[in-house]
XYZ file of C-alpha atoms in Angstrom:
479
model
C 23.660 0.392 -1.662
C 21.443 -2.482 -1.302
C 24.403 -4.686 0.317
C 24.817 -1.783 2.661
C 20.930 -1.588 3.740
C 20.710 -5.639 4.451
C 24.126 -4.903 7.159
C 22.139 -1.971 8.579
C 20.925 -2.882 12.305
C 18.451 -0.650 13.962
C 17.355 -0.786 17.798
C 13.808 0.367 18.421
C 12.727 1.253 21.782
C 9.136 2.348 22.126
C 7.642 3.254 25.277
C 5.389 0.917 27.154
C 2.095 2.137 26.131
C 0.005 0.578 23.256
C -0.535 3.976 21.516
C 3.440 4.050 21.237
C 4.152 0.240 20.491
C 1.878 -0.365 17.875
C 3.262 2.520 15.255
C 6.880 1.536 16.127
C 5.830 -2.120 15.407
C 4.632 -0.783 12.134
C 7.741 1.216 11.536
C 9.653 -2.032 12.059
C 7.868 -3.784 9.494
C 8.732 -1.153 7.019
C 12.085 -1.197 8.046
C 12.356 -5.222 7.289
C 10.716 -4.835 4.235
C 13.554 -2.600 3.184
C 16.165 -5.183 4.265
C 17.046 -3.427 7.493
C 17.659 -5.920 10.710
C 15.474 -4.429 13.587
C 15.926 -5.433 17.165
C 12.926 -4.146 19.406
C 13.680 -3.410 23.067
C 10.803 -4.229 25.453
C 10.118 -5.982 28.954
C 8.573 -9.569 29.117
C 5.000 -8.628 29.698
C 5.020 -6.293 26.589
C 6.812 -8.980 24.218
C 3.964 -11.179 23.471
C 1.840 -7.986 22.558
C 4.642 -6.782 20.117
C 4.998 -10.073 18.754
C 1.627 -10.455 17.890
C 1.375 -6.781 16.611
C 4.203 -7.588 14.394
C 2.693 -10.794 13.043
C 3.798 -12.370 9.936
C 6.448 -9.882 9.026
C 8.393 -11.672 11.768
C 8.758 -14.949 10.064
C 8.266 -13.497 6.488
C 11.490 -11.285 6.763
C 13.343 -13.043 9.404
C 14.653 -9.605 10.478
C 12.739 -8.316 13.237
C 13.456 -9.627 16.909
C 12.405 -9.000 20.194
C 15.067 -8.597 23.026
C 13.542 -8.139 26.360
C 14.985 -6.407 29.652
C 13.305 -7.122 32.992
C 11.379 -4.093 34.562
C 12.766 -3.383 37.880
C 9.614 -3.553 40.141
C 11.458 -3.758 43.704
C 13.743 -0.763 42.889
C 10.951 1.423 41.325
C 8.282 0.516 44.358
C 5.912 -0.767 41.758
C 3.741 -3.777 41.934
C 4.453 -6.640 39.881
C 2.748 -6.886 36.479
C 2.771 -3.223 35.888
C 5.078 -2.819 32.940
C 2.761 -0.852 30.649
C 0.214 2.366 31.069
C -2.860 -0.005 30.498
C -1.608 -2.073 33.676
C -1.421 1.013 35.930
C -4.500 1.142 37.801
C -3.975 4.393 39.812
C -2.602 7.494 38.892
C -0.530 7.555 41.874
C 1.711 4.770 40.441
C 2.489 6.800 37.477
C 5.638 8.199 39.049
C 6.920 5.033 40.321
C 6.555 3.441 36.970
C 8.460 6.409 35.232
C 11.136 5.876 37.596
C 10.951 2.324 36.785
C 11.318 3.009 33.102
C 14.460 5.352 33.466
C 16.139 2.124 35.367
C 16.072 0.411 32.115
C 18.815 2.520 31.323
C 21.741 0.586 32.513
C 20.584 -2.854 31.008
C 20.103 -1.202 27.613
C 23.459 0.150 28.053
C 24.701 -3.548 28.095
C 22.689 -4.461 25.147
C 24.003 -1.600 23.244
C 27.793 -2.514 24.027
C 27.010 -6.203 23.300
C 25.343 -5.588 19.807
C 26.526 -1.843 18.913
C 23.574 -1.395 16.331
C 24.216 1.338 13.835
C 21.188 3.182 14.920
C 18.712 3.787 17.915
C 15.239 5.021 17.358
C 14.001 5.994 20.581
C 10.236 7.096 21.642
C 10.124 10.563 22.929
C 9.224 9.695 26.387
C 12.600 7.744 26.653
C 15.116 10.500 26.644
C 17.580 8.533 28.719
C 17.673 6.177 25.840
C 19.409 8.788 23.680
C 22.108 9.176 26.569
C 22.551 5.535 26.384
C 23.302 5.623 22.484
C 25.454 8.442 23.046
C 27.676 6.924 25.433
C 28.854 4.344 22.528
C 28.699 6.896 19.714
C 25.463 5.420 18.400
C 23.259 8.056 16.517
C 19.889 8.223 17.924
C 16.524 9.393 16.265
C 13.394 10.359 18.285
C 10.029 9.013 17.563
C 7.315 11.627 18.568
C 3.840 9.955 18.064
C 2.064 13.402 17.448
C 1.546 15.501 14.598
C 3.781 18.387 13.047
C 1.040 21.106 13.981
C 1.347 19.799 17.477
C 5.022 19.559 17.768
C 5.355 23.033 16.099
C 2.447 24.428 18.447
C 4.197 23.254 21.541
C 7.335 24.660 20.610
C 6.064 28.213 19.905
C 4.398 27.692 23.442
C 7.934 27.176 24.892
C 9.527 29.929 22.935
C 7.050 32.732 23.126
C 4.606 31.515 26.063
C 1.563 33.386 24.722
C -0.384 32.345 27.634
C 1.039 34.543 30.004
C -0.668 37.635 27.931
C -4.150 36.696 28.516
C -6.327 37.631 31.848
C -8.133 34.113 32.159
C -7.898 30.600 31.271
C -10.925 30.914 28.966
C -9.554 33.967 27.087
C -8.567 32.897 23.606
C -5.052 33.735 22.155
C -3.320 32.918 18.953
C -0.316 30.893 18.799
C 2.459 33.496 17.747
C 4.797 32.645 14.522
C 2.397 29.144 14.098
C 0.843 29.422 10.339
C -2.807 29.283 10.424
C -3.730 31.384 13.041
C -4.362 28.972 15.661
C -6.358 29.930 18.553
C -6.273 28.307 22.083
C -7.284 28.780 25.755
C -5.184 28.132 28.828
C -7.617 25.653 29.862
C -6.640 23.531 26.705
C -2.991 23.469 27.508
C -1.213 20.867 29.603
C -1.074 22.119 33.501
C 2.707 21.322 33.339
C 3.028 24.167 30.737
C 0.772 27.025 32.512
C 1.466 25.837 35.845
C 4.598 23.809 35.781
C 5.416 24.123 39.463
C 2.256 21.977 40.463
C 3.967 18.947 39.425
C 7.633 19.684 39.217
C 8.812 15.698 38.416
C 6.151 15.835 35.676
C 7.411 19.039 34.137
C 10.805 18.164 34.436
C 10.345 14.636 32.527
C 8.312 16.350 29.958
C 11.056 18.900 29.289
C 13.642 16.310 28.691
C 11.329 14.474 26.407
C 10.906 17.970 24.298
C 14.742 18.588 24.797
C 15.653 15.391 23.537
C 14.213 16.403 19.934
C 16.917 18.960 19.677
C 19.995 16.616 20.927
C 19.010 13.620 18.502
C 20.059 13.151 14.977
C 16.575 13.592 13.830
C 13.027 13.043 14.381
C 10.710 10.522 12.930
C 6.813 11.473 12.598
C 3.973 9.265 11.659
C 2.333 11.993 9.241
C 2.504 12.649 5.279
C 3.390 15.908 3.632
C 0.130 16.307 1.605
C -1.812 16.186 4.961
C 0.067 19.002 7.049
C 2.919 20.471 4.592
C 2.825 23.914 5.998
C 3.712 22.753 9.492
C 6.412 20.187 8.057
C 7.836 23.165 6.259
C 7.865 25.138 9.322
C 9.210 22.474 11.560
C 12.109 22.225 9.150
C 12.909 25.440 7.667
C 11.676 27.738 10.518
C 12.325 25.802 13.535
C 15.498 24.259 11.903
C 14.864 20.580 12.795
C 15.567 17.397 11.010
C 12.648 15.141 10.429
C 11.464 12.275 8.180
C 7.734 11.967 7.917
C 7.113 8.118 7.025
C 3.246 7.696 7.592
C 0.454 6.735 7.453
C 2.231 3.997 9.176
C -0.947 1.809 9.748
C -1.071 1.451 5.929
C 1.976 -1.109 6.097
C -0.633 -3.780 7.018
C -2.081 -5.016 3.547
C -4.437 -8.048 4.634
C -7.429 -8.439 6.676
C -4.897 -10.945 9.391
C -2.576 -8.309 9.768
C -5.197 -5.589 10.528
C -7.248 -7.569 12.844
C -4.242 -8.542 15.132
C -2.572 -5.170 14.706
C -3.053 -4.545 18.767
C -4.688 -6.684 21.812
C -6.890 -9.212 21.422
C -10.185 -7.982 20.193
C -12.901 -8.394 22.743
C -15.372 -9.235 19.611
C -14.529 -11.538 16.596
C -13.680 -9.174 13.862
C -15.387 -11.152 11.245
C -18.515 -11.249 13.679
C -18.172 -7.382 13.589
C -17.897 -6.829 9.843
C -20.766 -9.098 9.190
C -22.929 -6.664 11.400
C -21.730 -3.958 8.905
C -22.015 -6.031 5.811
C -25.997 -5.475 6.455
C -25.642 -1.966 6.625
C -25.836 0.898 3.886
C -22.451 2.734 3.046
C -21.784 5.685 5.309
C -24.783 5.009 7.621
C -23.000 3.706 10.872
C -20.841 5.909 13.575
C -17.811 4.254 15.050
C -16.913 5.551 18.629
C -13.988 5.027 20.332
C -11.779 6.786 22.752
C -8.580 4.913 22.924
C -6.569 2.793 25.699
C -5.885 5.234 28.374
C -9.256 7.500 28.672
C -11.570 6.574 31.589
C -14.998 8.226 31.613
C -16.871 8.129 34.776
C -20.201 6.054 34.594
C -22.300 9.123 34.665
C -20.220 10.593 31.398
C -20.956 6.747 29.798
C -24.457 7.212 30.394
C -24.532 10.592 28.571
C -22.492 9.170 25.615
C -25.180 6.505 25.269
C -28.041 9.092 25.547
C -26.164 11.032 22.918
C -25.900 8.017 20.420
C -29.668 7.147 20.906
C -30.880 10.631 20.653
C -28.989 11.156 17.350
C -30.623 8.602 15.322
C -27.621 7.163 13.953
C -26.376 3.434 13.805
C -22.998 3.005 15.831
C -20.199 0.892 16.905
C -18.872 2.034 20.144
C -16.016 0.643 21.731
C -15.728 1.197 25.228
C -13.442 0.076 28.210
C -15.897 -2.109 29.948
C -16.466 -5.812 30.397
C -19.303 -8.044 31.383
C -18.161 -8.212 34.896
C -18.350 -4.433 34.928
C -22.278 -4.898 35.093
C -24.751 -2.437 33.398
C -24.658 0.527 35.833
C -22.952 2.624 33.059
C -25.802 2.153 30.571
C -29.029 3.972 30.798
C -31.753 1.449 31.746
C -32.877 -1.042 28.777
C -30.484 0.851 26.394
C -28.958 -2.441 24.661
C -32.195 -4.042 24.082
C -33.347 -0.668 22.571
C -30.413 -0.593 20.460
C -30.550 -3.893 18.811
C -30.185 -4.039 15.339
C -29.176 -0.258 15.401
C -25.933 -0.289 17.232
C -23.295 -2.494 18.618
C -21.096 -2.027 21.866
C -17.536 -3.538 21.838
C -16.388 -4.085 25.606
C -12.778 -3.809 25.375
C -10.308 -3.716 22.535
C -11.654 -3.470 18.871
C -9.916 -4.111 15.703
C -10.350 -0.627 14.992
C -8.452 -0.128 11.347
C -10.698 -3.199 10.005
C -14.101 -1.392 11.009
C -13.006 2.171 9.971
C -12.157 0.927 6.800
C -15.713 -0.982 5.864
C -17.732 1.100 3.636
C -20.870 1.033 6.044
C -18.656 3.511 8.624
C -19.790 7.203 7.722
C -18.047 8.708 10.715
C -15.539 8.471 13.396
C -16.181 9.993 17.199
C -12.571 10.040 18.451
C -10.532 11.254 21.373
C -8.006 12.971 18.906
C -5.005 10.592 19.491
C -2.905 11.000 16.638
C -3.085 7.510 15.843
C -6.777 7.437 15.728
C -7.069 10.391 13.416
C -4.605 9.161 10.859
C -6.486 5.952 10.748
C -9.558 7.869 10.238
C -8.065 9.930 7.758
C -6.630 7.274 5.692
C -9.858 5.379 5.753
C -11.476 8.545 4.440
C -13.605 9.332 7.573
C -15.078 12.787 8.545
C -14.466 12.995 12.423
C -16.178 14.076 15.741
C -13.640 15.468 17.725
C -13.608 14.974 21.579
C -10.189 15.461 23.217
C -9.160 14.674 26.539
C -5.498 15.699 27.199
C -1.712 15.929 26.126
C -1.367 17.012 22.370
C -5.369 16.070 21.599
C -6.336 19.441 21.592
C -3.465 20.575 19.005
C -4.832 17.762 17.023
C -8.461 18.663 17.205
C -7.461 22.164 15.593
C -5.665 20.469 12.750
C -8.890 18.474 11.877
C -11.333 21.154 12.530
C -9.638 24.587 11.921
C -6.822 23.462 9.067
C -8.148 20.508 7.205
C -11.797 21.199 8.064
C -12.705 17.489 8.103
C -14.398 17.182 11.418
C -16.886 18.466 13.932
C -15.860 19.720 17.563
C -17.870 18.116 20.436
C -17.135 21.370 22.317
C -14.548 20.064 24.859
C -13.208 23.378 26.881
C -10.809 21.740 29.225
C -7.887 19.438 29.289
C -8.338 16.820 32.005
C -5.839 13.880 32.048
C -7.597 10.038 31.639
C -11.050 11.130 32.535
C -11.928 14.137 30.208
C -13.722 17.161 30.753
C -17.711 16.685 31.050
C -19.551 16.865 28.070
C -23.621 16.324 27.977
C -25.223 14.061 25.917
C -27.050 16.552 23.735
C -23.520 17.843 22.468
C -22.623 14.853 21.125
C -26.193 14.371 19.567
C -25.913 17.770 17.494
C -22.060 16.726 16.558
C -23.119 13.142 15.316
C -26.573 14.733 13.564
C -23.951 17.759 11.679
C -21.179 15.273 10.752
C -23.875 12.734 9.306
C -26.536 14.715 7.722
C -25.655 18.210 8.204
C -25.382 20.863 5.278
C -21.484 20.608 5.285
C -21.311 16.680 5.788
C -20.858 15.952 2.021
C -18.096 18.645 1.884
C -16.254 17.323 4.779
C -16.630 13.728 3.273
C -15.228 14.697 -0.034
C -12.255 16.623 1.495
C -11.137 13.560 3.544
C -12.067 11.036 0.785
C -9.331 12.781 -0.917
C -6.942 12.964 1.860
C -7.416 9.286 1.963
C -6.399 8.840 -1.694
C -3.002 10.789 -1.120
C -2.387 8.930 2.017
C -2.434 5.986 0.217
C -0.479 7.362 -2.582
C 2.235 8.499 -0.099
C 3.082 5.173 1.090
C 3.486 3.680 -2.561
C 6.525 3.856 -4.695
C 7.097 7.712 -5.677
C 5.056 9.062 -2.955
C 6.502 11.246 -0.325
C 6.697 9.118 2.665
C 7.988 6.054 0.630
C 10.708 8.451 -0.440
C 11.474 9.954 2.984
C 11.615 6.227 4.567
C 14.285 5.459 1.686
C 16.282 8.603 2.159
C 16.420 7.823 5.846
C 17.496 4.494 5.653
C 20.066 5.418 3.006
C 21.404 8.295 5.544
C 21.593 5.690 8.280
C 23.637 3.425 5.917
C 26.250 6.042 4.988
C 27.090 6.004 8.825
C 28.507 2.444 8.338
C 29.751 2.506 4.964
């Protein structure tokens, strides 16, 4: 089998967003460690970011290469330089951006014709790439960046439409046939589900993304069996889907350098940040980060600052601001009052390194799946502040199923900017997670899950075995 594995060649085609690129870069590293040749397909402006994310794996194994195809700015009607979601400055540019992504199909077909890999791993947001692979008889796997609960819940929403049986947007309903008696409201659902006719283009694109999982060879998920076994079993047995859980993918980064350079250039020196944490007691600092796409208003940022100060807890807060943005988004004198008590990182933070430090005691998160999984792997209880997309389903896994987190109380799905949360809600949630009656119980639960996460990616673990099974199955196509 080893000779077969060495000849296996996989294309990985990530969606052009950092939250999708980073875990697929980790997947590329895992494939390379198993002797699989990987070609990552992207655009020129994203290539340096991917190269940095892959880091030493690229040179150590010499099995990962990056192939670029030009982004069709003129045809899409989008300004030069807009090659990932982070570079989109206005929501009205997204239709043109997605149009440009779809136009990458033709140059991708040329690469598939020339190199004819054994398999393609396609981001769920690029369903057209599955069509390109099918044209040449190449098996296609879909990478879905959500958790199994979220994927199963979305499937049940599509099948049973329970949101039609309530009289108001705020009336709770149970998601039918989904294990766990998961309750939702219409306000927490994507508008394309509840009122698809309001944005038919977005609805069509998301429907194609969902449908791609059914017509692919199978789905790869960044999760592990011990975390959500009920939903993995439901996905495979009840919904009849083929899937491989291979996470937590972030755990493939073993040394400090790999963790520090996993992503964009950090806006604060990793060692400087860790040195500050070294002066703090274990479990005494709250880490606050809302991902790469959340764009809070200045008034909401002020409320976050007020809530953190009122909580009395020490903190590290990563926020999408720079020195050039001034200080209008902070309460007067906030940073001076917080000297020694809090650190603000303006821009990208070395998140995995921070989360793993023993001084960190909790994580305030937007409930993006990558962040949740990184928090669980680090053994941290979570304060959940979902914004949009799959994040409200992810919150349910954390707070209702695993019981390792406290909700801040977000009531409504609002893309990018999020629903308004008052400062005292954050104060209460942070106090509860750090010093409340159930804080020790939650911490013990998530510490146990952290141990399971580390075991699952080692030899004999379920994710380790799943990856081996996937590679063996892909190799059989070329036998």
